[in-house]
XYZ file of C-alpha atoms in Angstrom:
551
model
C -108.599 -27.934 7.176
C -111.308 -25.589 8.556
C -110.611 -22.164 8.627
C -111.722 -19.845 12.033
C -115.028 -18.093 11.472
C -116.540 -15.219 13.071
C -120.277 -16.181 13.597
C -122.982 -13.833 15.229
C -125.777 -15.956 16.375
C -129.412 -15.178 17.821
C -131.812 -17.329 18.948
C -135.911 -16.622 17.655
C -138.271 -16.848 20.514
C -140.552 -19.920 20.568
C -143.387 -20.055 17.989
C -141.554 -17.488 15.545
C -140.514 -17.968 12.115
C -137.623 -16.042 10.039
C -140.481 -14.077 8.718
C -141.254 -12.849 12.116
C -138.146 -11.722 13.027
C -136.659 -9.368 10.198
C -137.752 -6.147 9.612
C -140.009 -5.216 6.497
C -138.679 -5.048 3.064
C -136.454 -8.049 3.648
C -136.604 -11.077 1.235
C -135.963 -14.477 2.625
C -135.381 -17.105 -0.205
C -134.577 -20.615 0.139
C -130.853 -21.845 0.723
C -130.088 -25.413 -0.802
C -126.385 -25.551 1.145
C -128.198 -26.221 4.308
C -131.724 -28.294 4.672
C -134.771 -25.617 5.236
C -132.554 -22.901 5.578
C -133.318 -19.575 4.573
C -130.627 -16.754 3.172
C -131.189 -13.030 2.294
C -128.257 -10.827 0.737
C -128.243 -7.368 0.204
C -126.065 -4.299 0.186
C -126.662 -0.830 2.048
C -126.272 2.246 1.411
C -124.631 3.483 -1.736
C -123.293 7.135 -1.972
C -120.434 9.125 -0.943
C -119.630 9.927 2.990
C -120.987 12.973 4.422
C -117.327 14.082 4.878
C -116.953 14.335 1.158
C -118.862 17.527 0.970
C -117.199 18.838 3.652
C -113.672 18.194 1.756
C -115.550 20.003 -1.114
C -114.064 16.912 -2.906
C -114.498 17.167 -6.944
C -117.012 14.753 -8.635
C -113.802 12.736 -9.858
C -112.725 12.098 -6.310
C -116.048 11.194 -5.069
C -116.262 8.452 -7.564
C -112.849 7.148 -5.770
C -114.793 6.752 -2.526
C -118.183 5.587 -2.983
C -119.660 3.769 -0.191
C -121.538 0.412 -0.050
C -122.179 -1.787 2.632
C -122.690 -5.690 2.364
C -125.066 -7.341 4.421
C -126.244 -11.398 4.825
C -128.664 -13.556 7.048
C -129.006 -17.008 7.360
C -131.762 -18.573 9.550
C -130.754 -22.248 10.398
C -133.146 -24.966 12.290
C -131.183 -26.769 14.924
C -132.534 -28.242 18.159
C -136.102 -27.594 17.331
C -135.379 -24.045 17.323
C -134.583 -21.134 14.523
C -131.237 -19.064 14.674
C -130.093 -16.375 12.930
C -126.486 -15.749 11.962
C -125.993 -12.504 10.584
C -122.911 -11.407 8.737
C -121.622 -7.869 7.516
C -124.592 -5.200 8.810
C -127.117 -7.991 8.716
C -128.330 -7.665 12.080
C -129.701 -4.043 11.454
C -132.076 -6.077 9.151
C -133.363 -8.065 12.280
C -136.304 -7.197 14.954
C -134.619 -7.532 18.166
C -138.071 -8.177 19.726
C -137.845 -11.753 18.106
C -135.008 -12.910 19.575
C -134.534 -14.575 22.831
C -133.184 -11.752 25.920
C -129.554 -12.666 26.959
C -129.038 -15.512 25.068
C -125.634 -14.711 24.318
C -124.727 -13.668 27.913
C -125.963 -17.079 29.218
C -124.052 -19.042 26.639
C -120.868 -17.399 27.777
C -121.670 -17.617 31.250
C -121.775 -21.186 30.633
C -119.087 -21.658 28.371
C -116.127 -19.436 29.310
C -113.473 -20.247 31.398
C -114.072 -17.880 34.437
C -110.315 -17.347 34.682
C -110.026 -16.486 31.146
C -112.500 -13.219 30.760
C -111.247 -10.403 28.545
C -114.175 -8.126 28.620
C -117.261 -7.284 30.213
C -119.876 -4.434 29.694
C -121.546 -3.403 32.992
C -124.481 -0.721 33.853
C -124.878 0.143 37.168
C -128.436 1.226 37.659
C -129.619 4.194 39.444
C -130.964 7.573 39.432
C -128.129 8.180 37.026
C -127.425 4.702 35.280
C -123.833 4.589 34.419
C -122.350 2.379 31.758
C -118.981 0.740 31.107
C -116.934 -1.310 29.189
C -113.548 -3.229 30.988
C -111.318 -4.676 29.190
C -107.999 -6.583 30.191
C -104.595 -7.559 28.354
C -104.839 -10.879 29.183
C -107.433 -13.596 30.526
C -108.573 -12.643 33.824
C -111.098 -13.521 36.500
C -114.245 -11.380 37.425
C -112.275 -9.429 39.878
C -110.009 -7.723 37.566
C -113.533 -6.088 36.095
C -114.674 -4.603 39.443
C -118.275 -5.742 39.174
C -120.519 -4.829 42.377
C -122.286 -7.802 42.580
C -125.077 -5.952 44.566
C -125.542 -3.042 42.162
C -124.294 -3.708 38.761
C -126.037 -5.460 35.759
C -123.935 -7.234 33.209
C -124.780 -6.767 29.947
C -122.093 -8.436 28.043
C -118.964 -11.073 28.757
C -116.251 -12.196 26.566
C -113.645 -14.573 26.870
C -112.114 -18.097 26.457
C -114.397 -21.216 26.542
C -113.518 -23.960 28.809
C -114.086 -26.014 25.829
C -111.743 -25.450 22.790
C -114.003 -27.596 20.602
C -116.945 -25.221 21.133
C -114.535 -22.220 20.024
C -111.596 -19.918 20.757
C -113.187 -16.987 21.530
C -116.876 -16.084 22.872
C -118.716 -12.886 23.635
C -122.397 -12.309 24.566
C -125.251 -10.046 25.096
C -128.711 -10.978 23.448
C -126.666 -12.194 20.516
C -123.828 -14.369 20.593
C -120.321 -14.058 19.238
C -118.365 -17.307 18.317
C -114.959 -17.769 16.597
C -114.854 -21.442 15.736
C -113.046 -23.385 12.896
C -116.022 -24.800 10.850
C -116.861 -25.343 7.300
C -120.525 -23.869 6.100
C -122.090 -27.266 6.551
C -121.148 -27.324 9.910
C -123.607 -23.906 10.652
C -126.308 -26.120 12.359
C -124.179 -27.711 14.511
C -122.460 -24.783 15.885
C -126.168 -23.171 16.945
C -127.330 -26.568 17.891
C -123.971 -26.803 20.147
C -124.435 -23.493 21.542
C -128.089 -24.302 22.787
C -127.266 -27.128 24.199
C -124.968 -24.758 26.220
C -127.730 -21.718 27.016
C -129.957 -24.493 28.257
C -127.213 -25.166 31.239
C -126.925 -23.638 34.619
C -123.354 -24.256 35.181
C -123.015 -20.354 35.373
C -124.348 -20.695 39.257
C -121.350 -22.180 40.275
C -119.040 -18.896 39.425
C -121.751 -16.382 38.423
C -124.696 -17.116 40.936
C -125.073 -13.232 41.607
C -125.619 -12.383 37.938
C -129.322 -13.017 38.540
C -129.819 -11.004 41.456
C -130.700 -7.683 38.995
C -132.070 -8.477 35.334
C -132.678 -5.998 32.910
C -136.193 -6.490 31.365
C -136.602 -6.036 27.846
C -139.460 -8.516 27.189
C -141.889 -5.858 25.632
C -144.935 -7.984 26.809
C -143.565 -7.909 30.397
C -142.811 -4.378 29.992
C -146.653 -3.079 28.875
C -147.572 -4.988 32.081
C -145.092 -2.974 34.197
C -146.025 0.582 32.525
C -149.676 -0.327 33.208
C -148.950 -0.155 37.143
C -146.802 2.896 36.667
C -149.742 4.664 35.047
C -152.394 3.312 37.612
C -150.028 4.948 39.918
C -149.855 7.714 38.547
C -153.536 8.221 37.542
C -153.911 7.688 41.302
C -151.512 10.468 41.862
C -153.013 12.753 39.718
C -156.493 11.914 41.040
C -155.967 12.797 44.954
C -152.253 13.646 45.376
C -151.257 10.114 46.335
C -147.813 9.344 44.930
C -146.261 6.728 47.568
C -143.544 4.731 45.522
C -143.054 7.528 42.638
C -140.613 9.806 42.291
C -139.005 12.077 39.814
C -134.889 12.555 39.316
C -132.612 13.710 36.576
C -131.686 10.428 34.598
C -127.896 12.399 34.390
C -125.664 14.049 36.557
C -127.130 17.418 37.301
C -125.632 20.310 38.927
C -127.754 21.685 41.823
C -126.213 24.685 41.729
C -127.526 25.967 38.213
C -129.867 28.532 37.888
C -132.183 27.513 35.261
C -135.432 26.145 36.148
C -138.023 23.151 35.248
C -140.837 23.442 32.851
C -143.094 20.402 31.964
C -144.079 20.247 28.234
C -146.423 18.137 26.213
C -149.850 19.656 27.849
C -149.358 23.371 27.099
C -148.056 24.261 30.581
C -146.016 27.453 30.843
C -145.580 27.152 34.954
C -141.977 27.309 35.842
C -140.641 25.335 38.952
C -137.181 25.562 40.896
C -136.533 21.883 40.805
C -137.647 18.466 39.497
C -139.885 16.998 41.596
C -143.502 14.900 41.354
C -145.756 17.506 43.510
C -144.526 20.060 40.686
C -145.272 17.769 37.959
C -148.937 17.018 39.327
C -148.948 20.700 40.189
C -148.615 21.586 36.358
C -150.894 18.783 35.118
C -153.696 20.417 37.748
C -153.086 24.060 36.476
C -153.775 23.012 33.295
C -156.855 20.741 34.682
C -155.969 17.544 33.819
C -157.613 15.145 35.601
C -156.869 11.764 33.846
C -153.651 10.175 33.082
C -152.867 7.742 30.379
C -149.954 6.128 28.668
C -149.779 8.650 26.131
C -149.267 10.952 28.642
C -146.350 9.096 29.752
C -144.831 8.958 26.328
C -145.418 12.472 25.102
C -144.400 14.485 28.325
C -140.978 16.135 28.511
C -138.873 17.748 31.320
C -136.774 20.927 30.241
C -134.603 23.148 31.931
C -135.833 26.551 31.046
C -134.566 30.426 31.831
C -136.932 32.639 33.390
C -139.139 32.918 30.646
C -140.066 29.523 29.823
C -137.542 28.727 27.334
C -135.283 25.926 26.851
C -131.613 26.253 27.790
C -130.227 23.550 28.982
C -131.022 19.502 29.027
C -134.409 17.901 27.914
C -135.716 14.363 29.141
C -138.597 12.447 28.410
C -140.736 12.380 31.397
C -140.405 8.311 31.497
C -136.757 8.524 31.733
C -137.259 10.680 35.060
C -139.475 8.583 36.921
C -138.118 6.286 39.697
C -140.721 3.599 40.440
C -141.224 0.288 42.635
C -143.738 -1.960 42.517
C -144.693 -5.918 42.487
C -145.887 -8.040 40.150
C -146.747 -11.927 40.210
C -144.427 -12.521 43.335
C -141.645 -10.123 41.847
C -139.949 -6.768 43.044
C -139.664 -4.341 39.792
C -137.754 -1.113 39.502
C -138.108 1.513 37.158
C -134.780 3.915 37.005
C -133.603 5.639 34.066
C -136.191 4.704 31.706
C -135.646 0.685 32.338
C -137.474 -1.519 34.095
C -135.413 -4.148 36.371
C -136.299 -7.409 38.250
C -134.718 -7.443 41.500
C -134.093 -10.663 43.457
C -136.130 -11.440 46.042
C -133.876 -12.285 48.689
C -131.951 -8.904 47.777
C -134.557 -6.846 48.044
C -135.564 -8.407 51.300
C -131.846 -8.204 52.482
C -131.622 -4.344 51.894
C -134.941 -3.281 53.182
C -134.524 -5.093 56.674
C -130.798 -3.976 56.676
C -132.374 0.025 56.343
C -135.404 -0.656 58.934
C -132.558 -1.551 61.381
C -130.421 1.210 60.706
C -130.419 3.425 63.844
C -132.727 6.619 63.452
C -132.287 9.905 65.309
C -134.056 12.954 65.112
C -133.219 16.452 63.203
C -135.143 19.831 63.251
C -138.303 19.673 60.529
C -137.751 21.388 57.723
C -140.377 24.144 56.716
C -142.514 24.149 53.310
C -140.649 24.746 50.160
C -137.086 24.613 51.617
C -134.491 23.282 50.035
C -131.034 21.601 51.409
C -129.368 25.208 51.269
C -132.279 27.052 52.882
C -132.613 24.456 55.502
C -129.059 24.400 56.404
C -129.130 28.535 56.775
C -132.009 28.349 58.889
C -130.874 25.388 61.072
C -127.199 27.007 61.260
C -129.333 30.127 63.289
C -130.805 27.920 65.579
C -127.772 26.612 67.606
C -129.211 23.567 68.026
C -126.264 22.185 69.340
C -124.885 21.963 65.732
C -122.378 24.210 63.955
C -123.102 24.323 60.282
C -120.326 23.430 57.922
C -122.109 23.393 54.668
C -120.023 24.903 51.399
C -117.323 25.122 54.125
C -114.114 23.630 52.197
C -111.461 21.667 52.731
C -108.636 20.685 50.360
C -107.034 17.059 52.103
C -103.183 16.366 51.507
C -102.496 15.336 48.196
C -106.136 16.257 46.760
C -106.534 18.563 43.791
C -110.115 19.276 44.570
C -112.109 20.450 47.729
C -114.421 18.675 49.648
C -117.105 19.100 52.412
C -116.552 17.445 55.596
C -120.390 17.514 56.917
C -122.994 19.644 56.891
C -123.154 19.652 60.528
C -120.866 19.200 63.257
C -122.889 17.980 66.529
C -121.846 18.518 70.256
C -122.635 14.464 70.340
C -119.966 14.109 67.500
C -122.406 13.582 64.479
C -121.063 14.411 61.056
C -124.315 15.155 59.612
C -125.083 15.023 55.791
C -128.297 16.386 54.622
C -129.822 16.051 51.040
C -133.526 16.843 49.832
C -134.881 13.892 48.564
C -137.003 15.678 45.790
C -133.901 17.552 44.785
C -131.716 16.841 41.927
C -128.914 15.418 43.624
C -128.642 11.437 43.640
C -129.229 10.049 47.057
C -126.327 7.644 46.454
C -123.802 10.747 45.936
C -125.183 11.775 49.581
C -124.070 8.224 51.038
C -120.523 8.721 48.991
C -120.276 11.950 50.366
C -120.214 10.390 54.004
C -117.776 7.895 53.312
C -115.408 10.028 51.696
C -115.472 12.338 54.327
C -115.134 9.688 57.176
C -112.303 8.379 54.880
C -110.355 11.398 54.814
C -111.043 12.534 58.316
C -109.557 9.202 59.811
C -106.498 8.383 57.097
C -105.563 12.316 56.784
C -104.965 13.752 60.136
C -104.167 17.116 58.910
C -107.499 17.377 56.928
C -108.994 17.220 60.774
C -106.766 20.298 61.539
C -108.504 21.893 58.257
C -111.805 21.455 60.009
C -111.067 22.813 63.284
C -109.623 26.281 61.728
C -113.355 26.200 59.319
C -115.532 25.620 62.952
C -113.296 28.402 64.484
C -114.447 30.764 61.650
C -117.905 29.604 61.688
C -118.108 30.358 65.406
C -116.392 33.785 65.030
C -119.258 34.617 62.469
C -122.123 33.068 64.677
C -121.075 33.323 68.243
C -121.419 29.737 68.919
C -118.284 28.033 71.322
C -117.014 24.740 72.172
C -117.197 22.881 68.822
C -113.348 23.279 67.607
C -112.609 20.712 70.174
C -115.024 18.042 69.277
C -112.818 16.802 66.010
C -109.186 16.060 67.650
C -106.376 17.740 66.304
C -103.625 15.917 64.050
C -101.182 14.684 66.381
C -104.267 13.363 68.699
C -105.487 10.324 69.129
C -108.616 9.952 66.693
C -111.008 7.487 68.127
C -113.578 6.746 64.893
C -115.908 4.851 67.256
C -116.908 7.744 69.036
C -118.379 9.633 66.136
C -121.480 8.942 64.071
C -121.744 9.518 60.575
C -125.707 10.722 60.008
C -127.497 10.805 56.536
C -130.162 13.134 56.776
C -132.944 13.157 54.293
C -135.528 16.115 53.782
C -138.799 14.401 52.905
C -142.519 15.768 52.488
C -144.196 12.253 53.353
C -146.113 10.296 55.824
C -144.155 7.335 55.026
C -141.101 8.165 53.435
C -139.272 5.326 51.416
C -136.119 5.358 49.764
C -135.883 3.852 46.047
C -134.327 0.260 46.077
C -130.901 1.280 44.368
C -130.559 4.093 47.085
C -131.081 1.310 49.819
C -128.455 -0.682 47.962
C -126.260 2.491 47.972
C -126.898 2.867 51.558
C -126.178 -0.448 53.060
C -122.861 -0.306 50.945
C -121.803 2.873 52.563
C -123.092 1.753 56.070
C -120.876 -1.001 55.797
C -117.836 1.040 54.683
C -118.263 3.215 57.455
C -118.452 0.314 59.780
C -114.987 -1.069 58.257
C -113.453 1.991 59.295
C -114.660 2.268 62.866
C -117.368 4.731 62.546
C -121.357 4.403 63.580
C -123.659 5.038 61.474
C -127.291 6.484 61.595
C -130.378 7.783 59.500
C -132.630 10.897 59.939
C -135.923 11.724 57.775
C -136.107 15.088 57.872
C -139.575 16.030 57.746
C -141.262 18.993 56.297
C -144.695 19.889 55.498
C -146.708 17.652 52.840
C -148.331 20.889 51.713
C -145.197 22.620 50.438
C -146.300 25.325 48.077
C -146.290 24.059 44.620
C -146.270 27.456 43.103
C -142.598 28.177 44.608
C -140.709 29.676 41.715
C -143.561 29.258 39.390
C -144.005 32.068 37.145
C -145.991 32.717 33.765
C -144.770 33.009 30.345
C -142.813 36.188 30.449
C -141.194 35.746 33.693
C -143.783 37.419 36.083
C -144.274 35.726 39.439
C -147.529 34.108 39.935
C -149.190 33.831 43.545
C -148.454 30.750 44.940
C -150.928 27.680 44.789
C -151.175 25.459 47.385
C -152.373 21.920 46.741
C -154.257 19.747 48.845
């Protein structure tokens, strides 16, 4: 009787041979157990672990923990294709670029019982890409994994196959993990069965949304897309036109941090208050860089620095900070967090049309170089039928933390939230702030009393009056439809545009507000395009340089 064997199977790309799929130094020899098969066997390592030195072990003790790791690779042909089956650490000997992308995932999608999923690896692409693995104690359907079908990219799935003859367990990303009863002579058949399932489209019945957002890892396609990015960057360097390109931190970044930004890789010592494309272009111009190449994209970096220009925090490759959207051969692609994604055309059209149809309102314009905080303080002094509640925090019932109800409360019953598009704060966080605040005010009446108290305090400071009665007391009826949640984004552009994933986040927020009974609107807050790029710019020793305006 056959035993259950765990197989790790990868599918070579069309036209490639086993010799093309292994790293340098891996020797393949004929394996007589299977016709036409090739095999590679090796041991990795060969020494004591590093922690042995920390423990100050004696030579005799070290001999008892000598490390060896085995690796095995078998290449077999089935269904006119080559497959690699790895054992132990054999997968590290393979060249990932030689294998079909998402082969294992596609097999699992077609093979798995949709009600017997056990694990999901999910990535949410955004200015800050989130990755998570969710596992269940027993087989479940996809709803147990809280997958957002409009935003989440599924990188891996695991579960129980519908056909027990295929295997007892499947898991897949690029490679396929398959638990199956078989003898060594059945390896080719197992690969053939997996390939037959890979070619099916059964997954569209239960997982049709899986193709809406696809992570691009085909190097040839990435090179074409990078070329479009470099072309756009070169245009920006040449004439300052940077439509569709933005810079954002690839991690969650605290905008309250006092560190400055320095762009490195081209001998620049200029310092900037925030990460944005105009600052980067200004630094290039200051160093008289008039051309842009792929080498610049690869080698330039972003650093958090102190007043003297010395590193004091995080650092990232510039490419990881670029947000860029482009079309190629009829498809839409987005670069976010250093990764390229292909967007389903229908989804891209839907989210753009939703935003275009969203009510737009007019808010006071920003001045050159104003950040969210500076803008809010200035507008607060104008009494433009709005009272400023920026940083006036309340603590909802049962919360251990505080929250901000809004940046401004208007006499027209608008709850206005403001963000600077070029700031480090993610736009998706802005949209989340609006929905969280709206939900709290709706379901936690005492929170409205807390906001009213903050309003009264501000009125005492500013001399404004009449705003405390805009929001009903906790014991009064709260008609949500009387209130509009407004998202205001400060931007220096004649044709402002939200990045694709921010459009998706906005639509989700707007739908949630609608479900809660609120109205919603959006506002572009214009500021001069010639905003001083010399803002907070300093020399190498911290002395303030004269502001330099880039036309």
